[in-house]
């Protein structure tokens, strides 16, 4: 075996991660999924306060962090005023390349596993199979550097979870910002999202960003599938990124016309129609929930909470001047899924990028149906 193992040594009862400067001759040792996950929980560079929140699943190759724990480990950066990718990478401390190391305890190699490592900090992002291929976010960011330097793409923000386990960079396309309705500015937002934790693929897509409430409204246009970390990941992601950039001119004008139709639709929605709309988006019968509440019958607590949060979001949306009932209902959904559920900026971003694609699609489709179609 010629790979340089990722050495784990014990000092004072704590497990410390070291990367050797020279190759060693390792011996193999067998470790179960549960044992490797327990090892991960001790070696991952998490703050002590949240270390116990690491979720070790007996069937996964690496542990999962719940969304709130990820948010605690996240940093959000304002990229306003930065004019190059070099500045972005330096500002966010993400100018690193994830590498694979053979995990070992002492000189005993753990067969069938690789550790995804950030060598400049010693962070372990996850344990994966030998078939896993790291991506190179630096290379893909450099592909959009000419657009950033020319001002066609303007850096907005970046979120970094777990020291680089997940990274998302977002750029506004200022030339395509549009007025929707009488007072609502909406801009296309390019997102480049990378996962180094072995828990999902990387993504590149455009969404719409609404300046009124700093609300990411969901994925716009045809979204390329998540790019898996297998053979050819770098080339596959480069293709996905270029497809996203091509969609900018091709799809965004038509998408904004759809938004304008929602915003100017003259149809008035009754309370019943609004509750039915919310139910379609979140896949439950909203009217039945209200009827059961009125009869003091048992209802699903999550459905009640969702209706309450959506109703509050709707009241906030209706305060805007000159907006339609349909536009208010649609944006109540996007406001609720990012602002009401995600109370921190990092959690909002995480939900908008990784969690809510299907919800946004159902919300837009159901809103379009209320206008009679496009």
PDB file of N, CA, C and O in Angstrom, residues 72-115:
ATOM      1  N   UNK A  72     -24.991  25.904  13.661  1.00  0.00           N
ATOM      2  CA  UNK A  72     -24.110  26.387  14.727  1.00  0.00           C
ATOM      3  C   UNK A  72     -22.657  26.384  14.280  1.00  0.00           C
ATOM      4  O   UNK A  72     -21.845  27.162  14.766  1.00  0.00           O
ATOM      5  N   UNK A  73     -22.339  25.477  13.365  1.00  0.00           N
ATOM      6  CA  UNK A  73     -20.964  25.362  12.887  1.00  0.00           C
ATOM      7  C   UNK A  73     -20.699  26.235  11.669  1.00  0.00           C
ATOM      8  O   UNK A  73     -19.644  26.160  11.077  1.00  0.00           O
ATOM      9  N   UNK A  74     -21.677  27.047  11.277  1.00  0.00           N
ATOM     10  CA  UNK A  74     -21.582  27.795  10.027  1.00  0.00           C
ATOM     11  C   UNK A  74     -21.124  29.229  10.261  1.00  0.00           C
ATOM     12  O   UNK A  74     -21.409  29.841  11.289  1.00  0.00           O
ATOM     13  N   UNK A  75     -20.416  29.741   9.262  1.00  0.00           N
ATOM     14  CA  UNK A  75     -20.054  31.155   9.220  1.00  0.00           C
ATOM     15  C   UNK A  75     -20.603  31.735   7.925  1.00  0.00           C
ATOM     16  O   UNK A  75     -20.484  31.125   6.866  1.00  0.00           O
ATOM     17  N   UNK A  76     -21.216  32.900   8.009  1.00  0.00           N
ATOM     18  CA  UNK A  76     -21.741  33.587   6.833  1.00  0.00           C
ATOM     19  C   UNK A  76     -20.920  34.837   6.596  1.00  0.00           C
ATOM     20  O   UNK A  76     -20.678  35.615   7.522  1.00  0.00           O
ATOM     21  N   UNK A  77     -20.490  35.027   5.349  1.00  0.00           N
ATOM     22  CA  UNK A  77     -19.614  36.146   4.997  1.00  0.00           C
ATOM     23  C   UNK A  77     -20.316  37.082   4.020  1.00  0.00           C
ATOM     24  O   UNK A  77     -20.912  36.632   3.044  1.00  0.00           O
ATOM     25  N   UNK A  78     -20.227  38.375   4.270  1.00  0.00           N
ATOM     26  CA  UNK A  78     -20.698  39.388   3.333  1.00  0.00           C
ATOM     27  C   UNK A  78     -19.598  39.624   2.300  1.00  0.00           C
ATOM     28  O   UNK A  78     -18.481  40.002   2.645  1.00  0.00           O
ATOM     29  N   UNK A  79     -19.924  39.388   1.040  1.00  0.00           N
ATOM     30  CA  UNK A  79     -18.924  39.530  -0.029  1.00  0.00           C
ATOM     31  C   UNK A  79     -19.056  40.849  -0.774  1.00  0.00           C
ATOM     32  O   UNK A  79     -18.370  41.057  -1.784  1.00  0.00           O
ATOM     33  N   UNK A  80     -19.916  41.727  -0.313  1.00  0.00           N
ATOM     34  CA  UNK A  80     -20.141  43.002  -0.991  1.00  0.00           C
ATOM     35  C   UNK A  80     -18.831  43.767  -1.158  1.00  0.00           C
ATOM     36  O   UNK A  80     -18.059  43.925  -0.201  1.00  0.00           O
ATOM     37  N   UNK A  81     -18.577  44.219  -2.361  1.00  0.00           N
ATOM     38  CA  UNK A  81     -17.392  45.032  -2.626  1.00  0.00           C
ATOM     39  C   UNK A  81     -16.184  44.242  -3.092  1.00  0.00           C
ATOM     40  O   UNK A  81     -15.210  44.840  -3.571  1.00  0.00           O
ATOM     41  N   UNK A  82     -16.214  42.923  -2.975  1.00  0.00           N
ATOM     42  CA  UNK A  82     -15.102  42.112  -3.465  1.00  0.00           C
ATOM     43  C   UNK A  82     -15.196  41.989  -4.988  1.00  0.00           C
ATOM     44  O   UNK A  82     -16.294  41.849  -5.539  1.00  0.00           O
ATOM     45  N   UNK A  83     -14.061  42.042  -5.653  1.00  0.00           N
ATOM     46  CA  UNK A  83     -14.092  42.148  -7.114  1.00  0.00           C
ATOM     47  C   UNK A  83     -13.340  41.023  -7.817  1.00  0.00           C
ATOM     48  O   UNK A  83     -13.127  41.079  -9.026  1.00  0.00           O
ATOM     49  N   UNK A  84     -12.946  39.980  -7.075  1.00  0.00           N
ATOM     50  CA  UNK A  84     -12.275  38.849  -7.710  1.00  0.00           C
ATOM     51  C   UNK A  84     -12.491  37.603  -6.871  1.00  0.00           C
ATOM     52  O   UNK A  84     -12.785  37.680  -5.670  1.00  0.00           O
ATOM     53  N   UNK A  85     -12.314  36.462  -7.500  1.00  0.00           N
ATOM     54  CA  UNK A  85     -12.448  35.198  -6.785  1.00  0.00           C
ATOM     55  C   UNK A  85     -11.325  35.036  -5.773  1.00  0.00           C
ATOM     56  O   UNK A  85     -11.529  34.493  -4.685  1.00  0.00           O
ATOM     57  N   UNK A  86     -10.136  35.508  -6.099  1.00  0.00           N
ATOM     58  CA  UNK A  86      -9.026  35.443  -5.137  1.00  0.00           C
ATOM     59  C   UNK A  86      -9.404  36.135  -3.831  1.00  0.00           C
ATOM     60  O   UNK A  86      -9.132  35.618  -2.738  1.00  0.00           O
ATOM     61  N   UNK A  87     -10.037  37.304  -3.939  1.00  0.00           N
ATOM     62  CA  UNK A  87     -10.464  38.021  -2.738  1.00  0.00           C
ATOM     63  C   UNK A  87     -11.526  37.236  -1.969  1.00  0.00           C
ATOM     64  O   UNK A  87     -11.523  37.208  -0.740  1.00  0.00           O
ATOM     65  N   UNK A  88     -12.438  36.589  -2.690  1.00  0.00           N
ATOM     66  CA  UNK A  88     -13.492  35.817  -2.047  1.00  0.00           C
ATOM     67  C   UNK A  88     -12.907  34.643  -1.269  1.00  0.00           C
ATOM     68  O   UNK A  88     -13.252  34.403  -0.102  1.00  0.00           O
ATOM     69  N   UNK A  89     -11.992  33.904  -1.913  1.00  0.00           N
ATOM     70  CA  UNK A  89     -11.396  32.747  -1.256  1.00  0.00           C
ATOM     71  C   UNK A  89     -10.598  33.155  -0.023  1.00  0.00           C
ATOM     72  O   UNK A  89     -10.643  32.477   1.013  1.00  0.00           O
ATOM     73  N   UNK A  90      -9.889  34.259  -0.118  1.00  0.00           N
ATOM     74  CA  UNK A  90      -9.109  34.733   1.025  1.00  0.00           C
ATOM     75  C   UNK A  90     -10.022  35.212   2.151  1.00  0.00           C
ATOM     76  O   UNK A  90      -9.794  34.913   3.328  1.00  0.00           O
ATOM     77  N   UNK A  91     -11.074  35.948   1.790  1.00  0.00           N
ATOM     78  CA  UNK A  91     -11.991  36.509   2.785  1.00  0.00           C
ATOM     79  C   UNK A  91     -12.722  35.409   3.550  1.00  0.00           C
ATOM     80  O   UNK A  91     -13.011  35.559   4.746  1.00  0.00           O
ATOM     81  N   UNK A  92     -13.037  34.306   2.885  1.00  0.00           N
ATOM     82  CA  UNK A  92     -13.806  33.229   3.502  1.00  0.00           C
ATOM     83  C   UNK A  92     -12.927  32.089   4.026  1.00  0.00           C
ATOM     84  O   UNK A  92     -13.440  31.114   4.576  1.00  0.00           O
ATOM     85  N   UNK A  93     -11.612  32.218   3.863  1.00  0.00           N
ATOM     86  CA  UNK A  93     -10.656  31.171   4.280  1.00  0.00           C
ATOM     87  C   UNK A  93     -11.002  29.824   3.661  1.00  0.00           C
ATOM     88  O   UNK A  93     -10.938  28.783   4.307  1.00  0.00           O
ATOM     89  N   UNK A  94     -11.376  29.857   2.378  1.00  0.00           N
ATOM     90  CA  UNK A  94     -11.713  28.616   1.683  1.00  0.00           C
ATOM     91  C   UNK A  94     -10.756  28.322   0.531  1.00  0.00           C
ATOM     92  O   UNK A  94     -11.100  27.604  -0.401  1.00  0.00           O
ATOM     93  N   UNK A  95      -9.554  28.882   0.593  1.00  0.00           N
ATOM     94  CA  UNK A  95      -8.555  28.629  -0.444  1.00  0.00           C
ATOM     95  C   UNK A  95      -7.768  27.363  -0.088  1.00  0.00           C
ATOM     96  O   UNK A  95      -6.578  27.405   0.207  1.00  0.00           O
ATOM     97  N   UNK A  96      -8.483  26.237  -0.096  1.00  0.00           N
ATOM     98  CA  UNK A  96      -7.883  24.935   0.183  1.00  0.00           C
ATOM     99  C   UNK A  96      -8.439  23.923  -0.815  1.00  0.00           C
ATOM    100  O   UNK A  96      -9.455  24.154  -1.468  1.00  0.00           O
ATOM    101  N   UNK A  97      -7.755  22.793  -0.931  1.00  0.00           N
ATOM    102  CA  UNK A  97      -8.221  21.693  -1.780  1.00  0.00           C
ATOM    103  C   UNK A  97      -8.452  20.483  -0.886  1.00  0.00           C
ATOM    104  O   UNK A  97      -7.520  20.027  -0.214  1.00  0.00           O
ATOM    105  N   UNK A  98      -9.668  19.936  -0.822  1.00  0.00           N
ATOM    106  CA  UNK A  98      -9.906  18.745   0.005  1.00  0.00           C
ATOM    107  C   UNK A  98      -9.131  17.544  -0.541  1.00  0.00           C
ATOM    108  O   UNK A  98      -9.036  17.357  -1.757  1.00  0.00           O
ATOM    109  N   UNK A  99      -8.556  16.762   0.344  1.00  0.00           N
ATOM    110  CA  UNK A  99      -7.775  15.598  -0.067  1.00  0.00           C
ATOM    111  C   UNK A  99      -8.277  14.358   0.666  1.00  0.00           C
ATOM    112  O   UNK A  99      -8.965  14.453   1.689  1.00  0.00           O
ATOM    113  N   UNK A 100      -7.907  13.193   0.133  1.00  0.00           N
ATOM    114  CA  UNK A 100      -8.259  11.924   0.748  1.00  0.00           C
ATOM    115  C   UNK A 100      -7.033  11.331   1.436  1.00  0.00           C
ATOM    116  O   UNK A 100      -5.931  11.350   0.881  1.00  0.00           O
ATOM    117  N   UNK A 101      -7.227  10.817   2.638  1.00  0.00           N
ATOM    118  CA  UNK A 101      -6.169  10.135   3.368  1.00  0.00           C
ATOM    119  C   UNK A 101      -6.681   8.780   3.819  1.00  0.00           C
ATOM    120  O   UNK A 101      -7.877   8.593   4.061  1.00  0.00           O
ATOM    121  N   UNK A 102      -5.767   7.820   3.960  1.00  0.00           N
ATOM    122  CA  UNK A 102      -6.126   6.506   4.487  1.00  0.00           C
ATOM    123  C   UNK A 102      -6.192   6.613   6.007  1.00  0.00           C
ATOM    124  O   UNK A 102      -5.198   6.940   6.650  1.00  0.00           O
ATOM    125  N   UNK A 103      -7.346   6.364   6.596  1.00  0.00           N
ATOM    126  CA  UNK A 103      -7.440   6.490   8.060  1.00  0.00           C
ATOM    127  C   UNK A 103      -6.751   5.323   8.756  1.00  0.00           C
ATOM    128  O   UNK A 103      -6.766   4.189   8.278  1.00  0.00           O
ATOM    129  N   UNK A 104      -6.139   5.607   9.902  1.00  0.00           N
ATOM    130  CA  UNK A 104      -5.438   4.570  10.643  1.00  0.00           C
ATOM    131  C   UNK A 104      -5.408   4.934  12.114  1.00  0.00           C
ATOM    132  O   UNK A 104      -5.498   6.104  12.490  1.00  0.00           O
ATOM    133  N   UNK A 105      -5.303   3.925  12.955  1.00  0.00           N
ATOM    134  CA  UNK A 105      -5.043   4.126  14.379  1.00  0.00           C
ATOM    135  C   UNK A 105      -3.639   3.605  14.633  1.00  0.00           C
ATOM    136  O   UNK A 105      -3.367   2.419  14.465  1.00  0.00           O
ATOM    137  N   UNK A 106      -2.755   4.514  15.013  1.00  0.00           N
ATOM    138  CA  UNK A 106      -1.358   4.140  15.063  1.00  0.00           C
ATOM    139  C   UNK A 106      -0.899   3.781  13.664  1.00  0.00           C
ATOM    140  O   UNK A 106      -1.030   4.574  12.746  1.00  0.00           O
ATOM    141  N   UNK A 107      -0.385   2.567  13.480  1.00  0.00           N
ATOM    142  CA  UNK A 107       0.000   2.103  12.155  1.00  0.00           C
ATOM    143  C   UNK A 107      -0.967   1.063  11.630  1.00  0.00           C
ATOM    144  O   UNK A 107      -0.651   0.358  10.675  1.00  0.00           O
ATOM    145  N   UNK A 108      -2.137   0.955  12.247  1.00  0.00           N
ATOM    146  CA  UNK A 108      -3.137  -0.027  11.821  1.00  0.00           C
ATOM    147  C   UNK A 108      -4.156   0.670  10.924  1.00  0.00           C
ATOM    148  O   UNK A 108      -4.943   1.500  11.371  1.00  0.00           O
ATOM    149  N   UNK A 109      -4.129   0.325   9.645  1.00  0.00           N
ATOM    150  CA  UNK A 109      -5.006   0.958   8.663  1.00  0.00           C
ATOM    151  C   UNK A 109      -6.428   0.421   8.794  1.00  0.00           C
ATOM    152  O   UNK A 109      -6.640  -0.755   9.069  1.00  0.00           O
ATOM    153  N   UNK A 110      -7.411   1.303   8.596  1.00  0.00           N
ATOM    154  CA  UNK A 110      -8.818   0.913   8.579  1.00  0.00           C
ATOM    155  C   UNK A 110      -9.187   0.667   7.122  1.00  0.00           C
ATOM    156  O   UNK A 110      -9.305   1.612   6.343  1.00  0.00           O
ATOM    157  N   UNK A 111      -9.366  -0.579   6.695  1.00  0.00           N
ATOM    158  CA  UNK A 111      -9.571  -0.870   5.276  1.00  0.00           C
ATOM    159  C   UNK A 111     -10.941  -0.428   4.800  1.00  0.00           C
ATOM    160  O   UNK A 111     -11.914  -0.401   5.547  1.00  0.00           O
ATOM    161  N   UNK A 112     -11.012  -0.068   3.504  1.00  0.00           N
ATOM    162  CA  UNK A 112     -12.298   0.260   2.890  1.00  0.00           C
ATOM    163  C   UNK A 112     -12.803   1.649   3.181  1.00  0.00           C
ATOM    164  O   UNK A 112     -13.957   1.971   2.883  1.00  0.00           O
ATOM    165  N   UNK A 113     -11.955   2.515   3.739  1.00  0.00           N
ATOM    166  CA  UNK A 113     -12.396   3.872   4.075  1.00  0.00           C
ATOM    167  C   UNK A 113     -11.358   4.891   3.617  1.00  0.00           C
ATOM    168  O   UNK A 113     -10.176   4.585   3.486  1.00  0.00           O
ATOM    169  N   UNK A 114     -11.818   6.105   3.399  1.00  0.00           N
ATOM    170  CA  UNK A 114     -10.949   7.251   3.182  1.00  0.00           C
ATOM    171  C   UNK A 114     -11.474   8.411   4.024  1.00  0.00           C
ATOM    172  O   UNK A 114     -12.691   8.562   4.193  1.00  0.00           O
ATOM    173  N   UNK A 115     -10.572   9.203   4.540  1.00  0.00           N
ATOM    174  CA  UNK A 115     -10.962  10.406   5.282  1.00  0.00           C
ATOM    175  C   UNK A 115     -10.835  11.604   4.353  1.00  0.00           C
ATOM    176  O   UNK A 115      -9.819  11.767   3.676  1.00  0.00           O
TER     177      UNK A 115
END
